[in-house]
Coordinates of N, CA, C and O in Angstrom, one line a residue:
D1 N 22.0 15.4 -31.0 CA 22.7 15.4 -30.4 C 23.0 16.9 -30.0 O 23.9 16.8 -28.8
L2 N 22.3 18.0 -29.5 CA 22.2 18.1 -28.7 C 21.9 18.5 -26.8 O 22.3 18.4 -25.9
F3 N 21.3 17.0 -27.1 CA 21.4 16.3 -25.3 C 23.0 14.9 -25.3 O 23.0 15.2 -24.3
E4 N 23.0 14.2 -25.9 CA 23.5 13.6 -26.7 C 25.8 13.8 -26.0 O 25.8 12.6 -26.2
K5 N 25.4 14.6 -27.0 CA 27.4 14.7 -28.1 C 27.5 16.4 -28.1 O 27.5 17.1 -28.3
P6 N 27.5 16.6 -26.1 CA 28.1 18.4 -25.8 C 29.4 19.5 -27.0 O 29.1 20.4 -27.0
Q7 N 29.8 17.8 -27.5 CA 31.5 19.0 -28.2 C 30.5 19.5 -30.0 O 31.1 19.8 -30.2
S8 N 29.2 18.7 -30.2 CA 28.2 19.0 -30.7 C 28.0 20.3 -31.6 O 28.2 20.9 -32.7
S9 N 28.0 21.6 -30.6 CA 27.8 22.9 -30.9 C 28.1 23.7 -29.2 O 28.1 23.1 -28.6
Y10 N 27.5 24.8 -29.9 CA 27.9 25.9 -28.2 C 26.0 25.9 -27.2 O 26.8 25.3 -26.4
S11 N 25.3 25.5 -27.7 CA 24.0 25.3 -27.5 C 24.6 23.4 -27.0 O 24.1 23.4 -25.5
A12 N 25.2 23.3 -27.4 CA 25.4 21.5 -26.4 C 26.1 21.4 -25.5 O 25.3 21.2 -24.5
K13 N 26.3 22.9 -25.7 CA 27.4 22.9 -24.5 C 27.3 23.4 -22.9 O 27.0 22.6 -22.1
V14 N 26.4 24.0 -23.6 CA 25.5 24.7 -22.8 C 24.7 24.0 -21.9 O 24.6 24.1 -20.5
V15 N 23.9 23.2 -22.6 CA 22.9 22.3 -21.9 C 23.5 21.2 -20.9 O 22.9 21.0 -19.7
S16 N 24.3 21.1 -20.9 CA 25.3 19.9 -20.8 C 26.0 20.3 -19.7 O 26.0 20.1 -18.4
L17 N 26.4 22.0 -19.5 CA 26.5 22.1 -18.3 C 25.7 22.6 -17.0 O 25.8 23.3 -15.9
W18 N 24.0 22.8 -18.0 CA 23.8 23.3 -17.3 C 23.3 21.5 -16.5 O 22.5 21.8 -15.3
S19 N 23.1 20.6 -17.7 CA 22.3 19.2 -16.7 C 23.6 19.4 -15.5 O 23.1 18.9 -14.4
I20 N 25.0 19.1 -15.2 CA 25.7 19.4 -14.8 C 26.2 20.1 -13.6 O 25.5 19.7 -12.2
G21 N 25.0 21.2 -13.9 CA 25.1 22.1 -12.5 C 23.8 21.3 -11.6 O 24.0 21.5 -10.1
L22 N 22.5 21.0 -12.4 CA 21.7 20.5 -12.0 C 22.0 19.0 -10.5 O 21.6 19.2 -10.1
V23 N 22.5 18.6 -11.3 CA 23.7 17.6 -10.7 C 24.0 18.3 -9.4 O 23.3 16.9 -8.3
I24 N 24.3 18.4 -9.3 CA 25.7 19.4 -8.3 C 24.6 19.7 -7.5 O 24.7 19.7 -6.5
I25 N 23.8 20.7 -7.4 CA 22.8 20.8 -7.1 C 21.8 20.0 -6.1 O 21.7 20.2 -4.9
S26 N 21.2 19.2 -7.2 CA 20.5 18.6 -5.9 C 21.2 17.8 -5.6 O 20.8 17.0 -4.5
T27 N 22.1 17.0 -5.6 CA 23.1 16.2 -4.9 C 23.0 17.4 -3.5 O 23.6 16.7 -2.4
A28 N 24.1 18.2 -3.8 CA 24.1 19.1 -2.5 C 22.6 18.9 -1.6 O 23.0 19.3 0.4
C29 N 21.9 19.4 -2.1 CA 20.8 19.8 -1.5 C 20.4 18.3 -1.1 O 19.9 18.6 0.8
M30 N 20.6 17.1 -0.9 CA 20.1 16.1 -0.4 C 20.3 15.6 0.4 O 20.6 15.7 2.0
C31 N 22.0 15.7 0.5 CA 22.7 16.4 1.3 C 22.4 17.2 2.4 O 22.4 16.4 4.0
I32 N 22.6 18.5 2.3 CA 22.2 19.1 3.0 C 21.0 18.9 4.1 O 20.7 19.1 4.8
N33 N 20.6 18.5 3.2 CA 18.8 17.6 4.3 C 19.2 16.7 5.3 O 17.7 16.5 5.7
T34 N 20.0 16.2 5.2 CA 20.2 15.3 6.2 C 20.4 15.7 7.2 O 20.5 15.2 8.9
F35 N 21.1 17.1 7.6 CA 21.8 17.7 8.5 C 20.1 18.0 9.5 O 19.6 18.4 9.2
P36 N 20.1 17.5 10.8 CA 18.8 17.8 11.8 C 18.2 20.0 11.3 O 17.1 19.8 11.7
W37 N 19.5 20.6 11.4 CA 19.5 21.7 11.9 C 18.7 23.0 10.8 O 18.1 23.5 10.7
M38 N 18.4 21.8 9.4 CA 17.8 21.8 7.6 C 16.6 21.9 8.6 O 15.7 21.7 7.2
Q39 N 16.2 20.5 8.5 CA 15.8 20.2 8.6 C 13.5 20.6 9.4 O 14.0 21.0 9.7
G40 N 12.2 20.1 8.6 CA 11.6 20.7 9.5 C 10.9 20.1 10.5 O 11.3 18.8 10.5
Q41 N 9.5 20.9 10.9 CA 9.3 19.8 12.1 C 7.9 19.2 11.4 O 6.8 21.1 11.3
D42 N 7.0 18.1 11.8 CA 5.8 18.6 11.5 C 4.5 19.4 12.8 O 5.9 19.1 13.4
V43 N 3.2 19.0 12.3 CA 2.7 18.6 14.6 C 3.9 19.1 15.2 O 2.8 18.6 16.7
N44 N 3.5 17.3 15.3 CA 3.9 16.3 15.9 C 5.5 16.7 16.7 O 5.5 15.9 17.6
G45 N 6.0 17.2 15.6 CA 7.5 17.8 16.4 C 8.7 17.0 15.5 O 9.8 16.9 15.9
D46 N 8.1 15.8 15.4 CA 8.8 14.8 14.2 C 9.2 15.3 13.1 O 8.9 16.6 12.8
P47 N 11.0 14.9 12.9 CA 12.0 15.7 11.5 C 11.0 15.7 10.5 O 10.4 14.2 9.5
I48 N 10.7 16.6 9.7 CA 10.4 16.1 8.0 C 11.3 17.2 7.4 O 12.6 17.6 7.4
D49 N 11.2 16.8 5.6 CA 12.2 17.3 4.8 C 12.1 19.1 4.6 O 10.4 19.5 4.1
N50 N 12.8 19.7 4.4 CA 13.1 20.9 4.2 C 12.3 21.6 3.2 O 12.2 21.0 2.5
P51 N 10.9 22.3 3.1 CA 9.6 22.7 2.0 C 10.8 22.7 0.6 O 10.8 22.9 -0.2
K52 N 11.5 24.1 0.9 CA 12.5 24.9 0.0 C 13.4 23.7 -1.1 O 13.1 23.7 -1.6
L53 N 14.0 22.9 0.2 CA 15.1 21.3 -0.4 C 14.7 20.7 -1.8 O 15.4 20.4 -2.4
A54 N 13.0 20.5 -0.5 CA 12.9 19.7 -1.2 C 12.1 20.4 -2.8 O 11.7 19.4 -3.5
L55 N 11.2 21.6 -2.7 CA 10.7 21.6 -3.9 C 12.6 22.2 -5.0 O 11.9 21.9 -6.0
I56 N 13.7 22.5 -4.7 CA 14.5 22.8 -5.6 C 14.7 21.1 -5.7 O 15.1 20.8 -7.2
E57 N 14.9 20.3 -5.3 CA 15.1 18.5 -5.6 C 14.1 18.3 -7.4 O 14.2 18.0 -7.3
A58 N 12.5 18.7 -6.5 CA 11.6 18.6 -7.9 C 12.1 18.5 -9.3 O 11.3 18.6 -9.7
V59 N 12.0 19.9 -8.8 CA 12.5 20.7 -9.7 C 13.9 20.1 -10.8 O 13.9 19.8 -11.7
C60 N 14.7 19.7 -9.9 CA 15.8 19.2 -10.8 C 15.4 17.8 -11.3 O 15.2 17.6 -12.5
I61 N 14.5 16.9 -10.2 CA 14.0 15.7 -11.2 C 13.5 16.0 -12.2 O 12.7 15.0 -12.8
S62 N 12.5 17.0 -11.9 CA 11.2 17.2 -13.4 C 12.4 17.8 -14.2 O 11.9 17.0 -15.1
Y63 N 13.6 18.3 -14.1 CA 15.0 18.6 -15.6 C 15.1 17.3 -15.7 O 14.8 17.2 -17.2
F64 N 15.7 16.5 -14.8 CA 16.2 15.0 -15.2 C 15.2 14.2 -16.4 O 15.1 14.1 -17.2
T65 N 14.6 14.2 -16.1 CA 12.7 13.4 -16.6 C 12.4 13.8 -17.7 O 12.7 13.2 -18.9
L66 N 12.5 15.2 -18.0 CA 12.3 16.2 -19.7 C 13.1 15.6 -20.3 O 12.9 15.1 -21.3
E67 N 14.3 16.0 -19.2 CA 15.9 15.2 -20.4 C 16.1 14.0 -20.8 O 16.2 13.6 -21.7
Y68 N 15.3 13.4 -20.2 CA 15.3 11.5 -20.7 C 14.7 11.4 -21.4 O 14.7 10.2 -22.0
L69 N 13.4 11.7 -21.1 CA 12.3 11.4 -22.1 C 13.0 12.4 -23.2 O 12.2 11.4 -24.5
M70 N 13.3 13.6 -23.8 CA 13.4 14.3 -24.9 C 14.5 13.4 -26.2 O 14.9 12.9 -26.5
R71 N 15.6 12.8 -24.8 CA 16.5 11.8 -25.6 C 16.1 10.2 -26.1 O 16.1 10.1 -26.7
F72 N 14.3 9.7 -25.5 CA 14.2 8.5 -25.9 C 13.4 9.1 -26.4 O 14.1 8.0 -27.6
A73 N 12.4 10.5 -27.0 CA 11.9 10.3 -28.5 C 13.0 10.8 -29.1 O 12.3 10.2 -29.9
G74 N 14.0 11.1 -29.5 CA 14.8 11.5 -30.6 C 16.4 9.8 -30.4 O 16.6 9.9 -31.9
S75 N 15.1 9.1 -30.3 CA 16.5 8.1 -30.4 C 15.9 7.3 -31.1 O 14.6 7.2 -31.2
P76 N 17.4 6.9 -31.8 CA 16.4 6.5 -33.1 C 16.0 4.7 -33.2 O 14.9 3.7 -33.6
N77 N 16.6 4.4 -32.2 CA 16.4 3.2 -31.7 C 15.9 2.3 -30.5 O 17.2 3.1 -29.3
K78 N 14.6 2.6 -29.9 CA 14.4 3.0 -29.0 C 14.6 1.6 -28.1 O 15.3 1.9 -26.4
W79 N 14.8 0.7 -28.3 CA 15.2 -0.4 -27.2 C 17.5 -0.6 -27.1 O 17.6 -0.7 -26.2
A80 N 17.3 -0.2 -27.8 CA 18.9 0.5 -27.3 C 19.0 1.7 -26.8 O 20.1 1.3 -26.1
F81 N 18.0 2.2 -27.2 CA 18.9 3.6 -25.7 C 18.6 2.5 -23.7 O 19.4 3.0 -23.5
F82 N 17.3 2.0 -24.5 CA 16.8 1.2 -22.6 C 17.8 0.7 -22.4 O 18.7 0.8 -21.3
K83 N 18.3 -0.6 -22.9 CA 19.6 -1.1 -22.9 C 21.4 -0.2 -23.0 O 22.3 -1.2 -22.6
G84 N 20.7 0.6 -23.4 CA 22.8 2.3 -23.1 C 22.6 1.9 -21.5 O 21.6 2.2 -20.4
G85 N 23.7 1.6 -21.4 CA 24.6 1.4 -20.1 C 23.8 3.1 -19.3 O 23.5 3.3 -17.8
M86 N 24.5 3.8 -19.7 CA 23.6 6.0 -19.4 C 23.4 5.8 -19.4 O 22.5 6.0 -17.9
N87 N 21.6 5.4 -19.8 CA 20.5 4.6 -19.9 C 19.7 4.6 -19.2 O 18.7 4.4 -18.0
V88 N 19.7 3.8 -18.5 CA 19.9 2.8 -17.4 C 19.8 3.6 -16.1 O 19.4 3.6 -15.2
V89 N 21.7 3.9 -16.2 CA 22.1 4.4 -14.9 C 21.1 6.1 -14.7 O 20.5 6.6 -13.8
D90 N 20.7 6.6 -15.9 CA 19.8 7.9 -16.1 C 18.4 7.1 -15.6 O 17.6 7.9 -14.2
C91 N 17.8 6.1 -15.8 CA 17.0 5.5 -15.3 C 16.9 5.3 -13.1 O 16.1 5.3 -13.3
L92 N 17.0 4.8 -13.6 CA 17.8 4.2 -12.2 C 18.1 5.9 -10.7 O 17.5 6.0 -9.8
A93 N 19.0 6.7 -11.4 CA 18.8 7.7 -10.7 C 17.9 8.8 -10.6 O 16.8 9.4 -9.7
I94 N 16.6 8.7 -11.8 CA 15.0 9.1 -11.4 C 14.0 8.2 -10.5 O 13.2 8.9 -9.9
A95 N 14.2 7.1 -10.9 CA 13.4 6.3 -10.4 C 12.5 6.2 -8.8 O 11.2 6.6 -8.3
P96 N 13.7 6.0 -7.6 CA 13.6 6.5 -6.7 C 13.1 7.5 -6.4 O 11.7 7.1 -5.5
Y97 N 12.6 8.6 -6.8 CA 11.9 9.8 -6.3 C 10.7 9.4 -7.1 O 9.2 9.8 -5.9
Y98 N 10.6 9.1 -8.4 CA 9.0 8.7 -8.4 C 8.5 7.3 -7.3 O 7.1 7.7 -7.3
L99 N 9.5 6.8 -7.2 CA 8.6 5.8 -6.5 C 8.2 6.3 -5.0 O 7.6 5.5 -4.1
T100 N 9.4 6.7 -3.9 CA 8.7 7.3 -2.9 C 7.9 8.2 -3.5 O 6.6 8.7 -2.6
L101 N 7.5 9.3 -4.2 CA 6.1 10.4 -5.3 C 4.7 9.0 -5.0 O 4.3 10.1 -4.0
F102 N 5.0 7.9 -5.4 CA 3.9 7.7 -5.4 C 3.4 6.5 -4.7 O 2.1 5.9 -4.6
F103 N 4.1 5.8 -3.5 CA 4.5 4.8 -3.0 C 4.8 4.8 -1.7 O 4.3 3.6 -0.4
V104 N 4.3 5.8 -1.6 CA 4.9 6.0 0.0 C 4.5 6.6 0.9 O 4.7 8.6 0.5
P105 N 3.6 6.9 1.7 CA 2.9 8.1 2.3 C 3.4 9.0 3.5 O 4.5 9.0 3.2
A106 N 2.5 10.4 2.5 CA 2.5 10.7 2.8 C 2.8 11.2 5.2 O 1.7 10.7 5.2
P107 N 3.6 12.1 6.0 CA 3.9 11.9 6.8 C 2.2 12.6 7.3 O 2.4 13.2 6.6

């Protein structure tokens, strides 16, 4: 219930607020990183992601992944968990980061 029902306890409410805060921070960092003045440059002068914003994004995605896996581990019915609408959305929100990390070559 800690991750699924924020109204169940004070700790669950804190975890929920923490998670919402990280969603806001992650979204803000992704938006800020699109501004040319916030991007870094590689040795060729081409724009690259700001390393500090990329680190914040990695920390946020790591937390989202850990939260997803913990909710999956605590789920009594694994198949129902995968079919749940919000769980599909969570998976689709996390997946692009890892797909980019593993399949897009570094600049």
